[in-house]
PDB file of C-alpha atoms and ligand atoms in Angstrom:
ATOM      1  CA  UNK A  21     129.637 153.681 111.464  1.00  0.00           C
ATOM      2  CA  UNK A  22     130.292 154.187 107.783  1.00  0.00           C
ATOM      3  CA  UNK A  23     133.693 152.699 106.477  1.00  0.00           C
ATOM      4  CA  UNK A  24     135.093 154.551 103.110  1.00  0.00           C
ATOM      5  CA  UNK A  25     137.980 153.050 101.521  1.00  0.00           C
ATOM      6  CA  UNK A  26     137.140 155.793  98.195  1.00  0.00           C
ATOM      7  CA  UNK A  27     137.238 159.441  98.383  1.00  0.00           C
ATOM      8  CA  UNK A  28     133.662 159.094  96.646  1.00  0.00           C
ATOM      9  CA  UNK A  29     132.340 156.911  99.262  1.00  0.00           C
ATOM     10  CA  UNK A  30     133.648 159.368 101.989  1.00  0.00           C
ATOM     11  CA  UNK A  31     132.052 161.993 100.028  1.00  0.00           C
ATOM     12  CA  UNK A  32     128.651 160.550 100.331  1.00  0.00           C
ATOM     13  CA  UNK A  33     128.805 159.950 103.642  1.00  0.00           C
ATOM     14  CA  UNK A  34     130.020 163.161 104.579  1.00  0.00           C
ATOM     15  CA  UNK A  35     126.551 164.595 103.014  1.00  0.00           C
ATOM     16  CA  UNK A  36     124.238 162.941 105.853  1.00  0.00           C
ATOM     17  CA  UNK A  37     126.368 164.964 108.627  1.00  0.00           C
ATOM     18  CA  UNK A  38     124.780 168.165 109.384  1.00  0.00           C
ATOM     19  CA  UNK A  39     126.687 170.564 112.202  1.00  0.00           C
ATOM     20  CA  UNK A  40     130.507 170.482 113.115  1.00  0.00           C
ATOM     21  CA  UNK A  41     132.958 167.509 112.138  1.00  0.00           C
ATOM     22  CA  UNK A  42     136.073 166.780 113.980  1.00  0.00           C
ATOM     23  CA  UNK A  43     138.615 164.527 112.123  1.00  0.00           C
ATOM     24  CA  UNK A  44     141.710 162.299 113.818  1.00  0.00           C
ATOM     25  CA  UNK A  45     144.014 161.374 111.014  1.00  0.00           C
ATOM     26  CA  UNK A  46     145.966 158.206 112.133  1.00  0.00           C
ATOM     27  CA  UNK A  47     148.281 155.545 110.747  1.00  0.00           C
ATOM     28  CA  UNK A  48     146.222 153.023 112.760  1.00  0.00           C
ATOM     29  CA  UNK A  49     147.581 149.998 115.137  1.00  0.00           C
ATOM     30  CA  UNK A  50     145.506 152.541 117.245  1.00  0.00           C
ATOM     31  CA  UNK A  51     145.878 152.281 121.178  1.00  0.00           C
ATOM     32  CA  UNK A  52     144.822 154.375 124.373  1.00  0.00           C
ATOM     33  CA  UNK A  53     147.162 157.470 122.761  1.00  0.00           C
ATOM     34  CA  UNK A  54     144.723 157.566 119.755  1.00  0.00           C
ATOM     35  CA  UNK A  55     141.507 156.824 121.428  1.00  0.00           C
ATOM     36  CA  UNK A  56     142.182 159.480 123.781  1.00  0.00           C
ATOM     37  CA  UNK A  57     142.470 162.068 120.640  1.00  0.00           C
ATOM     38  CA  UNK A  58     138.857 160.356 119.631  1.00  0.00           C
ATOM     39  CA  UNK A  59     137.344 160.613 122.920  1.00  0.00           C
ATOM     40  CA  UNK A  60     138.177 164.946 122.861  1.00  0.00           C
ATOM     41  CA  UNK A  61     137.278 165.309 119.045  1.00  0.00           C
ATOM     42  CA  UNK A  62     134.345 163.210 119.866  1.00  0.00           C
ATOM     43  CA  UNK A  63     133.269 165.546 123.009  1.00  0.00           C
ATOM     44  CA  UNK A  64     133.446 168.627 120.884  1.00  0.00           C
ATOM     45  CA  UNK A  65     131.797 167.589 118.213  1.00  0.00           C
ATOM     46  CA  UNK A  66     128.480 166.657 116.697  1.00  0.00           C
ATOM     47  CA  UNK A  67     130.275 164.248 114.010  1.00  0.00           C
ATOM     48  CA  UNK A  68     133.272 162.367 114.030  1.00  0.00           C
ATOM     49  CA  UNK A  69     135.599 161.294 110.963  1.00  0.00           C
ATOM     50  CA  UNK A  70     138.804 159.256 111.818  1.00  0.00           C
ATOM     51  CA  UNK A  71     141.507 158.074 108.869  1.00  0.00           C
ATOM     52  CA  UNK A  72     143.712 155.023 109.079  1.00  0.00           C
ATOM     53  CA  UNK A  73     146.132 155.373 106.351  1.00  0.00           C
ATOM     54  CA  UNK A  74     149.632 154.205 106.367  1.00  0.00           C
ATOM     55  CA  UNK A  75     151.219 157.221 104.812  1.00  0.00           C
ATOM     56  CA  UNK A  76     154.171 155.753 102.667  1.00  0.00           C
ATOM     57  CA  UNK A  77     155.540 159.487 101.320  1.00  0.00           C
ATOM     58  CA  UNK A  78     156.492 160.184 105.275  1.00  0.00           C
ATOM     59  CA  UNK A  79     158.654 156.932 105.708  1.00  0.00           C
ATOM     60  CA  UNK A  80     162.173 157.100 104.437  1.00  0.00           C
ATOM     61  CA  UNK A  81     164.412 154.419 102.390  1.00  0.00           C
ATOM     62  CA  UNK A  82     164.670 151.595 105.013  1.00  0.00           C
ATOM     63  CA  UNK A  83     162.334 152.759 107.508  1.00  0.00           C
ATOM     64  CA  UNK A  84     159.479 150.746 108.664  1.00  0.00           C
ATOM     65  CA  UNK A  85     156.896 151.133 106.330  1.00  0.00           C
ATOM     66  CA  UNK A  86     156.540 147.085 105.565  1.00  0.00           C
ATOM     67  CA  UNK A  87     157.071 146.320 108.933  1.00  0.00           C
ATOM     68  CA  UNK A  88     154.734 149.532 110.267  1.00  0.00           C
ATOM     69  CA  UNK A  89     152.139 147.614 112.734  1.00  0.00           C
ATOM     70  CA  UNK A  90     148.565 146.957 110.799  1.00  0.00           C
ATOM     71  CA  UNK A  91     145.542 145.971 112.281  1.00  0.00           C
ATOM     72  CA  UNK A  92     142.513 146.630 110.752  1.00  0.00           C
ATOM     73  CA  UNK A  93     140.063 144.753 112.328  1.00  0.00           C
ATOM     74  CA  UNK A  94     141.144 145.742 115.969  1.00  0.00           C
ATOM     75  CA  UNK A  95     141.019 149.639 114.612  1.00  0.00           C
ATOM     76  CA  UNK A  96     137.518 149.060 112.938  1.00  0.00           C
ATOM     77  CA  UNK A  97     136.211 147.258 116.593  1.00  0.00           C
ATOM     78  CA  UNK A  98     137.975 150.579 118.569  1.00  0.00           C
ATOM     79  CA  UNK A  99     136.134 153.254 116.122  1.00  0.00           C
ATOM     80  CA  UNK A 100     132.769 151.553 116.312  1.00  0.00           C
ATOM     81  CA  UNK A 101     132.557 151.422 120.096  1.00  0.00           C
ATOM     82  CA  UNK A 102     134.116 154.915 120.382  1.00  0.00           C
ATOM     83  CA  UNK A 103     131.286 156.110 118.379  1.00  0.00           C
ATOM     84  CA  UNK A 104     133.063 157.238 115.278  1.00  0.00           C
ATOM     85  CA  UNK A 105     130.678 158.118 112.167  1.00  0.00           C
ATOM     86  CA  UNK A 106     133.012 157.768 109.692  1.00  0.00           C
ATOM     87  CA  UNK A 107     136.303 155.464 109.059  1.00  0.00           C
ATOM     88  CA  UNK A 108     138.198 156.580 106.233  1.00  0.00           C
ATOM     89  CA  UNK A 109     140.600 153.686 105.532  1.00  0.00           C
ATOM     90  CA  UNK A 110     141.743 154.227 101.522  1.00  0.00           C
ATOM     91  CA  UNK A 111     144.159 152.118  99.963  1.00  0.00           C
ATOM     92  CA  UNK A 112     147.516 154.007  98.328  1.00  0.00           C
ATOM     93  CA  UNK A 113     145.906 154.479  94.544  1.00  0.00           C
ATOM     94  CA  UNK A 114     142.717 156.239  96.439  1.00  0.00           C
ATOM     95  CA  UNK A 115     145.449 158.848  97.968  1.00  0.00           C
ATOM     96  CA  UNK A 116     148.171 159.017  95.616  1.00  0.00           C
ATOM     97  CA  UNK A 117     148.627 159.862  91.534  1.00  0.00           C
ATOM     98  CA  UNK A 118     151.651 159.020  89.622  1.00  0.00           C
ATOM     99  CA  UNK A 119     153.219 162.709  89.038  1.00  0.00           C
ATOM    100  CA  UNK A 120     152.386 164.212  92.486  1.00  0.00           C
ATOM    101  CA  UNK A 121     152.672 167.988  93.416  1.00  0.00           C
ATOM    102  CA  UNK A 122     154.299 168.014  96.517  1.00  0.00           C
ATOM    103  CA  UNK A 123     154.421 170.181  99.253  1.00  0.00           C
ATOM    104  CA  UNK A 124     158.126 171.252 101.216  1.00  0.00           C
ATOM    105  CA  UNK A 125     158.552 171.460 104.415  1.00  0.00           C
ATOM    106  CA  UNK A 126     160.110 174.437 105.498  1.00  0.00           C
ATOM    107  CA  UNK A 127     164.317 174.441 105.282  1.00  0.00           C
ATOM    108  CA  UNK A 128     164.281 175.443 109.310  1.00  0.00           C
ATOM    109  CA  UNK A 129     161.568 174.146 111.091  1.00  0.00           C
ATOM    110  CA  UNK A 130     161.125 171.298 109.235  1.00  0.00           C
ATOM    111  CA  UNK A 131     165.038 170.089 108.980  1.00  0.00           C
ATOM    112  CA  UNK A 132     166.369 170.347 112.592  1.00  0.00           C
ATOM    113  CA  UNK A 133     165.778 167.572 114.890  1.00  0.00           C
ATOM    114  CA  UNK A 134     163.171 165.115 113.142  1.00  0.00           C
ATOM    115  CA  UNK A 135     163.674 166.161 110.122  1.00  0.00           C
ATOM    116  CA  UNK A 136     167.517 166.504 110.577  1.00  0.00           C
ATOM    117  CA  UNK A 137     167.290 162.215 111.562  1.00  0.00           C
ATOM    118  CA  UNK A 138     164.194 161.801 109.225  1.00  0.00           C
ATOM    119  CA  UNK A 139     165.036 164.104 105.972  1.00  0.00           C
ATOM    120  CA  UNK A 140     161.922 164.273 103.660  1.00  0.00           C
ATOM    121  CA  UNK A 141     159.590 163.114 106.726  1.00  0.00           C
ATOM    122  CA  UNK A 142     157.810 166.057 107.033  1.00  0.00           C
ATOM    123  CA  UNK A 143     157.350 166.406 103.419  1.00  0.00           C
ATOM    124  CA  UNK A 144     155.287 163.333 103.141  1.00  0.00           C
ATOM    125  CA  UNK A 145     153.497 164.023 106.316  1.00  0.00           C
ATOM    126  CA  UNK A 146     152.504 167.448 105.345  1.00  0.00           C
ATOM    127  CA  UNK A 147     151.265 166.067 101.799  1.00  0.00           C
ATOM    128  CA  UNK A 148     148.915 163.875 103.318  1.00  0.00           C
ATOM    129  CA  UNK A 149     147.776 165.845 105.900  1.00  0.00           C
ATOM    130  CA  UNK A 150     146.620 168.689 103.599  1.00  0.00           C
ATOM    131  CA  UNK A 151     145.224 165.530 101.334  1.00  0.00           C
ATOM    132  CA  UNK A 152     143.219 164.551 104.763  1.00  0.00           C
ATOM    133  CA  UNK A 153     142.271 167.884 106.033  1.00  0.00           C
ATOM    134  CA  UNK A 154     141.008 168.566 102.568  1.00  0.00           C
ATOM    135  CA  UNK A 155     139.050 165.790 102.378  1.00  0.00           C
ATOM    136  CA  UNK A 156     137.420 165.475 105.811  1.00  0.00           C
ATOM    137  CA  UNK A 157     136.114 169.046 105.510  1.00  0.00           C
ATOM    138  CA  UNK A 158     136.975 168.981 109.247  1.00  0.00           C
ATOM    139  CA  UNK A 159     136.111 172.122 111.441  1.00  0.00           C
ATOM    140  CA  UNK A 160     138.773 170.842 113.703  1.00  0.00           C
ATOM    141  CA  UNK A 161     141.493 168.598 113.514  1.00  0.00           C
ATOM    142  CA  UNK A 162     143.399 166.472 116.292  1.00  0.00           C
ATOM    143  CA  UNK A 163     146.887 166.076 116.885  1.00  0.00           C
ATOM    144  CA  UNK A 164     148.853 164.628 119.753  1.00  0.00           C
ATOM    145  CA  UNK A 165     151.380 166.729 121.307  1.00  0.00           C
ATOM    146  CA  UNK A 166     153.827 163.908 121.340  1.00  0.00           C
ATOM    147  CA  UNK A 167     154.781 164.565 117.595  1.00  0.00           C
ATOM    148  CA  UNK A 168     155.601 168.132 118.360  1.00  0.00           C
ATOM    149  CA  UNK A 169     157.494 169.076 115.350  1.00  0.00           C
ATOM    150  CA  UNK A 170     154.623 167.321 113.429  1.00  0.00           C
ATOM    151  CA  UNK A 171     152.306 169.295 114.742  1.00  0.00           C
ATOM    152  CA  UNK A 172     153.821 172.529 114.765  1.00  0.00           C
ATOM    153  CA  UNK A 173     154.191 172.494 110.979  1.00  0.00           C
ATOM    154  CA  UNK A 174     150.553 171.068 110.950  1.00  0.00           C
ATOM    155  CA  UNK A 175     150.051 174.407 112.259  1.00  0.00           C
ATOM    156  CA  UNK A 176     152.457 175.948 110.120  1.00  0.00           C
ATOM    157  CA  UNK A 177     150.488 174.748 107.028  1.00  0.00           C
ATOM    158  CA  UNK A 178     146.951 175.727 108.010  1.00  0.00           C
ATOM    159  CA  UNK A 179     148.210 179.212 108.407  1.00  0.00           C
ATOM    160  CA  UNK A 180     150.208 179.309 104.926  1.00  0.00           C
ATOM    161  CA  UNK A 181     147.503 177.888 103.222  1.00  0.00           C
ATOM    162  CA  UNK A 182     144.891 179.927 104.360  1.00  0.00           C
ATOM    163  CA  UNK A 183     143.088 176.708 105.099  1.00  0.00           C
ATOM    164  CA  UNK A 184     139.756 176.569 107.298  1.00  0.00           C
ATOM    165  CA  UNK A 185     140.500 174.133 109.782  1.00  0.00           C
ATOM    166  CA  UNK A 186     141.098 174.311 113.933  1.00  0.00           C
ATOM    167  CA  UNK A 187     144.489 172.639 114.763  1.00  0.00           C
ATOM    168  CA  UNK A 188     143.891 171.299 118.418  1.00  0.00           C
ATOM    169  CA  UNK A 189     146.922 170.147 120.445  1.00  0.00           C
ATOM    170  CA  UNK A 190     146.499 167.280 122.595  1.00  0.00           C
ATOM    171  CA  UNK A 191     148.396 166.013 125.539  1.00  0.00           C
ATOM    172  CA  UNK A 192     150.260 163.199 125.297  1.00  0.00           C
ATOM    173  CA  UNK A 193     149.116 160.020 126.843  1.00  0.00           C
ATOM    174  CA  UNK A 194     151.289 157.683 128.999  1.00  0.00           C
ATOM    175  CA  UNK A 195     151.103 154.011 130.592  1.00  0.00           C
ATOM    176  CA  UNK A 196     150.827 153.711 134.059  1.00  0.00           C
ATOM    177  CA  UNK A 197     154.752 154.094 134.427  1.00  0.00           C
ATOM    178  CA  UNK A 198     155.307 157.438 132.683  1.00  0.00           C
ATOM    179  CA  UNK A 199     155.914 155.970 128.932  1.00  0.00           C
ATOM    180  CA  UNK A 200     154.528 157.646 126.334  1.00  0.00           C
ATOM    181  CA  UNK A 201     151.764 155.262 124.114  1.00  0.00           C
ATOM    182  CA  UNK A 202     153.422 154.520 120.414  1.00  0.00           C
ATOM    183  CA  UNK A 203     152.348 152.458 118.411  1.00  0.00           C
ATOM    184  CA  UNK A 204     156.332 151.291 118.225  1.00  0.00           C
ATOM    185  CA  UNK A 205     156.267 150.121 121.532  1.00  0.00           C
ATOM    186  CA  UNK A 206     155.101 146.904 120.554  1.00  0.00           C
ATOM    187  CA  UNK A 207     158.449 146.287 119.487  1.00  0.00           C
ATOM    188  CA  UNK A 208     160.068 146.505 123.013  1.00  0.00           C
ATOM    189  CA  UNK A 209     160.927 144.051 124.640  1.00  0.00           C
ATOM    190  CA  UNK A 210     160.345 144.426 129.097  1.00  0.00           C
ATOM    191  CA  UNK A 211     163.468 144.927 129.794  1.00  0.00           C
ATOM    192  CA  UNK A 212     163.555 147.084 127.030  1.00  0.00           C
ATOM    193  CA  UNK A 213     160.687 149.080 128.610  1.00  0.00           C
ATOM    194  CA  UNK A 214     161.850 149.344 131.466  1.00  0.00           C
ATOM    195  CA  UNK A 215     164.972 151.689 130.108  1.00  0.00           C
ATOM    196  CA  UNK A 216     162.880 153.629 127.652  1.00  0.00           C
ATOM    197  CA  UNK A 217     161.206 154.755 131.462  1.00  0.00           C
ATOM    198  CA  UNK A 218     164.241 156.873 131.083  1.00  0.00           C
ATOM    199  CA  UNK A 219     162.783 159.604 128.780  1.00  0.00           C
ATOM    200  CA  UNK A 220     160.110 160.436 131.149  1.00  0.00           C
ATOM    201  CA  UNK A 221     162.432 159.815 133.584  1.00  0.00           C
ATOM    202  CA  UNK A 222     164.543 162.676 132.414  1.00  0.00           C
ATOM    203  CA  UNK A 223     161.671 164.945 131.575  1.00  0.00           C
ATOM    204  CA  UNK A 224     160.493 164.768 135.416  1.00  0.00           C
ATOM    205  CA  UNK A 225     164.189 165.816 136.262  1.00  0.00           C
ATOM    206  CA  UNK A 226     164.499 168.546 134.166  1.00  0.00           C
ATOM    207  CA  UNK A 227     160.735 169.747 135.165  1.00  0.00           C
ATOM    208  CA  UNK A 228     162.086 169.745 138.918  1.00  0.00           C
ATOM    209  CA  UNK A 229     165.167 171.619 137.775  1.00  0.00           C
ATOM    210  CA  UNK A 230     163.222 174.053 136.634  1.00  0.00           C
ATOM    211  CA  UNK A 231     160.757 174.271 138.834  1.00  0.00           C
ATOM    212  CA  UNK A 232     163.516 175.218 141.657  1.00  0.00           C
ATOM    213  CA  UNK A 233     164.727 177.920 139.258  1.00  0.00           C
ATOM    214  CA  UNK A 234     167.130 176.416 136.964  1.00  0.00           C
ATOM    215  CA  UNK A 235     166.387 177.798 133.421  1.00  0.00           C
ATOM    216  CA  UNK A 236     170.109 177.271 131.565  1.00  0.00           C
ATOM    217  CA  UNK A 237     169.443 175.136 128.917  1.00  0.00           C
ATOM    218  CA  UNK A 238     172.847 173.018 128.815  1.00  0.00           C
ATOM    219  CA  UNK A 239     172.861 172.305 132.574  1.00  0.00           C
ATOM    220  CA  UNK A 240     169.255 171.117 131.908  1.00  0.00           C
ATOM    221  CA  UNK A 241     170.556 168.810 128.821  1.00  0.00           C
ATOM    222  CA  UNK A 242     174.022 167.602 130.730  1.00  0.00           C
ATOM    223  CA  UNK A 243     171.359 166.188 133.974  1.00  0.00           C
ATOM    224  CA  UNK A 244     168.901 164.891 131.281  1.00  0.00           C
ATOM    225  CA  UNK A 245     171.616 163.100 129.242  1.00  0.00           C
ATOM    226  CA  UNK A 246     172.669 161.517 132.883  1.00  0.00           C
ATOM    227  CA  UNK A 247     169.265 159.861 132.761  1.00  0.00           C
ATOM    228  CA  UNK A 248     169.396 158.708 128.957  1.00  0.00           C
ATOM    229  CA  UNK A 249     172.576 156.723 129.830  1.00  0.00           C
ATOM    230  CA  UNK A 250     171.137 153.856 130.217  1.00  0.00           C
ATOM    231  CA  UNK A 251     169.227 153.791 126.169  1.00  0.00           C
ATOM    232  CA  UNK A 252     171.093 152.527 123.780  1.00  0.00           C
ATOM    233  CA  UNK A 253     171.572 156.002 122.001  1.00  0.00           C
ATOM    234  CA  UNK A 254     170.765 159.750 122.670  1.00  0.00           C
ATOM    235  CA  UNK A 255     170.267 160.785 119.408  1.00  0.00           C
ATOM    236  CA  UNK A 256     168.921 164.386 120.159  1.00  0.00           C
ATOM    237  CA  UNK A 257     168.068 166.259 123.642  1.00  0.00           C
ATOM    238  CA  UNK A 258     166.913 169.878 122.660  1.00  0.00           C
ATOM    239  CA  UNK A 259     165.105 172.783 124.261  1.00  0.00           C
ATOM    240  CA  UNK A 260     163.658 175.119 121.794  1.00  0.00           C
ATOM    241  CA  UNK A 261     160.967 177.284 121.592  1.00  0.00           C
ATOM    242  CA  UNK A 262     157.254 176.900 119.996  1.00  0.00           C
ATOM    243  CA  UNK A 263     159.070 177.500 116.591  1.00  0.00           C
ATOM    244  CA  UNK A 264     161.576 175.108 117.274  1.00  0.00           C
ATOM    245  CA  UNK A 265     164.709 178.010 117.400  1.00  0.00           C
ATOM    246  CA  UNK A 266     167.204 176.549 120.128  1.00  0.00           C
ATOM    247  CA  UNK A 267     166.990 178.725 123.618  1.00  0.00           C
ATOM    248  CA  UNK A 268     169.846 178.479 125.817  1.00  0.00           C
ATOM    249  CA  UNK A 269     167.656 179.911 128.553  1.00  0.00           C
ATOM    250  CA  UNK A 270     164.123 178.046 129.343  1.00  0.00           C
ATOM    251  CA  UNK A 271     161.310 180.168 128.419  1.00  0.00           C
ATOM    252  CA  UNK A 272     157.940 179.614 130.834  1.00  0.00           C
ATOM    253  CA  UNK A 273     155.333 179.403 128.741  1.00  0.00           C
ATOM    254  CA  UNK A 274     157.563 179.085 124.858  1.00  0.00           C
ATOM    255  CA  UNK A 275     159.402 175.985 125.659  1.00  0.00           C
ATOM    256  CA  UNK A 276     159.793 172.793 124.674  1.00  0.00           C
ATOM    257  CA  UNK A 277     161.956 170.061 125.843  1.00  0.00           C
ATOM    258  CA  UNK A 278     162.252 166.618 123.330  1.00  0.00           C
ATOM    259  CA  UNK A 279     164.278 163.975 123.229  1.00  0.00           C
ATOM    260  CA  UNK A 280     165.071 161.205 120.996  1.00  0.00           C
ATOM    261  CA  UNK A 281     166.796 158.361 121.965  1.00  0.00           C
ATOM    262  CA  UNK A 282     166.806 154.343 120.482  1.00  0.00           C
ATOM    263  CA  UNK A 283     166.076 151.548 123.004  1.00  0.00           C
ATOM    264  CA  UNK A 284     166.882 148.329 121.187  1.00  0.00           C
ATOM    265  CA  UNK A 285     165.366 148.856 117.929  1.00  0.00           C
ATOM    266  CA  UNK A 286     163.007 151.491 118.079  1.00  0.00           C
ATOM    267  CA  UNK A 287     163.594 154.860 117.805  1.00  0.00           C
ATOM    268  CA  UNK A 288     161.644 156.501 120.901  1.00  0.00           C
ATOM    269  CA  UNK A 289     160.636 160.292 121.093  1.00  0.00           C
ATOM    270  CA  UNK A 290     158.985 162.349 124.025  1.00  0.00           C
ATOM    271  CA  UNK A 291     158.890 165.753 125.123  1.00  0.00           C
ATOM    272  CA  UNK A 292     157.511 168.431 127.711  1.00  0.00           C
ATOM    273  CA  UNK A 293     156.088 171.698 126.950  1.00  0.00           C
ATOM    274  CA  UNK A 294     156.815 174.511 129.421  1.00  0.00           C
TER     275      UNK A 294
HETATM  276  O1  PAF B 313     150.977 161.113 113.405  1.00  0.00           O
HETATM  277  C1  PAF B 313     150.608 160.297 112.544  1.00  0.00           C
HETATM  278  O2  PAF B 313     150.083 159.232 112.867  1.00  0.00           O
HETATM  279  C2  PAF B 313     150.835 160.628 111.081  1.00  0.00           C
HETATM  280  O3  PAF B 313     151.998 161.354 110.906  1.00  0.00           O
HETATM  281  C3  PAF B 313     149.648 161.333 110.431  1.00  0.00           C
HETATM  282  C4  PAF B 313     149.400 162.708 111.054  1.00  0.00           C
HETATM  283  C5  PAF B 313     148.394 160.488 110.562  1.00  0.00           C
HETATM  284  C6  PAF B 313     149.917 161.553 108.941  1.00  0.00           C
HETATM  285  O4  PAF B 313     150.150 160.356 108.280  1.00  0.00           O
END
């Protein structure tokens, strides 16, 4: 495995692959979530390019971004045995000028829910994915379903910009329990883990409400927010469709259901695509 921390030392490496590249951009602190997104890219293609980059233009003023878990060496080990061919790990000059063009999200999609909480998130995570896509020269590109909005203006983007690149959606990945893998949940505590159960927890309830026919989306939300009682705050349940406009009736096949809620002092997020 070749590690670049320079866009000119990716660019050399990038010259010895010959046949289709599939790139997983990640912050790093990588667990089974991530390596699951390596494993698929890795299946459907001949080469392999993953990034570890803390983006700092996606966190907001007093966010996490010093605190944001970082562990190289563990992320190196992970790549290498999961038979990565390139580790693109630049430093914050390699990505970044002074007087930056930058790229909006868009005033809808990107500014309800996430980006309602998180204003400006999407901006900086759309800047450096079209930075990253650019640069990997990536026939396809990985993204976990977990950060739906994320990836729905990933997909957004691509379109927009004309750019040459496969956007493939990934399921999300949970421990043995039902909770989604973040790299935040190193941050709860067990009895803190035990109540963020409750997201998935409410998912499953609204998937069985559904499943015996119940399709009105605020009977769906009052029984989910039931479930939530016990996190410290709901800050969002929504069901909307692929574009992210709110339904008020479930949609087989165009919904999605997400939730954000804080359990001690992360901020958790999970959702369910029907
Ligand atoms: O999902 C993430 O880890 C980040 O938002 C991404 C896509 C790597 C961009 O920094």
């Amino acid at each position: 495995m070749i590690i670049a921390t320079t866009i000119e030392a990716l660019q050399e490496a990038k010259e010895s692959l010959k046949g289709s590249i599939g790139f997983v951009p990640t912050m790093g602190a990588l667990h089974q979530g991530h390596l699951s997104l390596i494993q698929q890219a890795r299946a459907e293609n001949e080469h392999l390019i993953v990034s570890v980059f803390v983006n700092p233009t996606q966190f907001l003023e007093g966010e996490d971004l010093d605190a944001y878990p970082r562990r190289e060496q563990a992320d190196i080990k992970i790549c290498e045995l999961a038979g990565v061919d390139i580790l693109f790990m630049p430093g914050i000059d390699v990505m970044y000028e002074k007087d930056e063009l930058s790229i909006a999200a868009p005033a809808i999609r990107g500014y309800v829910l996430e980006g309602e909480r998180r204003p400006g998130h999407f901006d900086g995570m759309l800047q450096v994915v079209m930075k990253l896509l650019n640069l990997s020269s990536a026939d396809r590109a990985y993204f976990g379903k977990k950060d739906a909005q994320q990836l729905s203006l990933i997909d957004q983007m691509v379109k927009h910009y004309f750019m040459d690149v496969q956007i493939v959606p990934c399921e999300i990945v949970r421990d043995e329990k039902g909770l989604a893998l973040s790299s935040r949940n190193v941050y709860l505590s067990e009895e803190e883990k035990e109540r963020a159960l409750s997201l998935s927890r409410a998912l499953k309830t609204a998937t069985r409400m559904v499943m015996a026919g119940e399709l009105n989306c605020e009977r769906l939300k009052t029984e989910m927010r039931e479930v939530l009682a016990v996190t410290d705050e709901v800050e969002y349940v929504a069901i909307v469709d692929r574009s992210f406009g709110l339904l008020e009736e479930v949609e087989i096949g165009n919904t999605i259901i997400l939730i954000a809620a804080r359990v001690g002092k992360p901020r958790l997020i999970d959702n369910l695509w029907i």
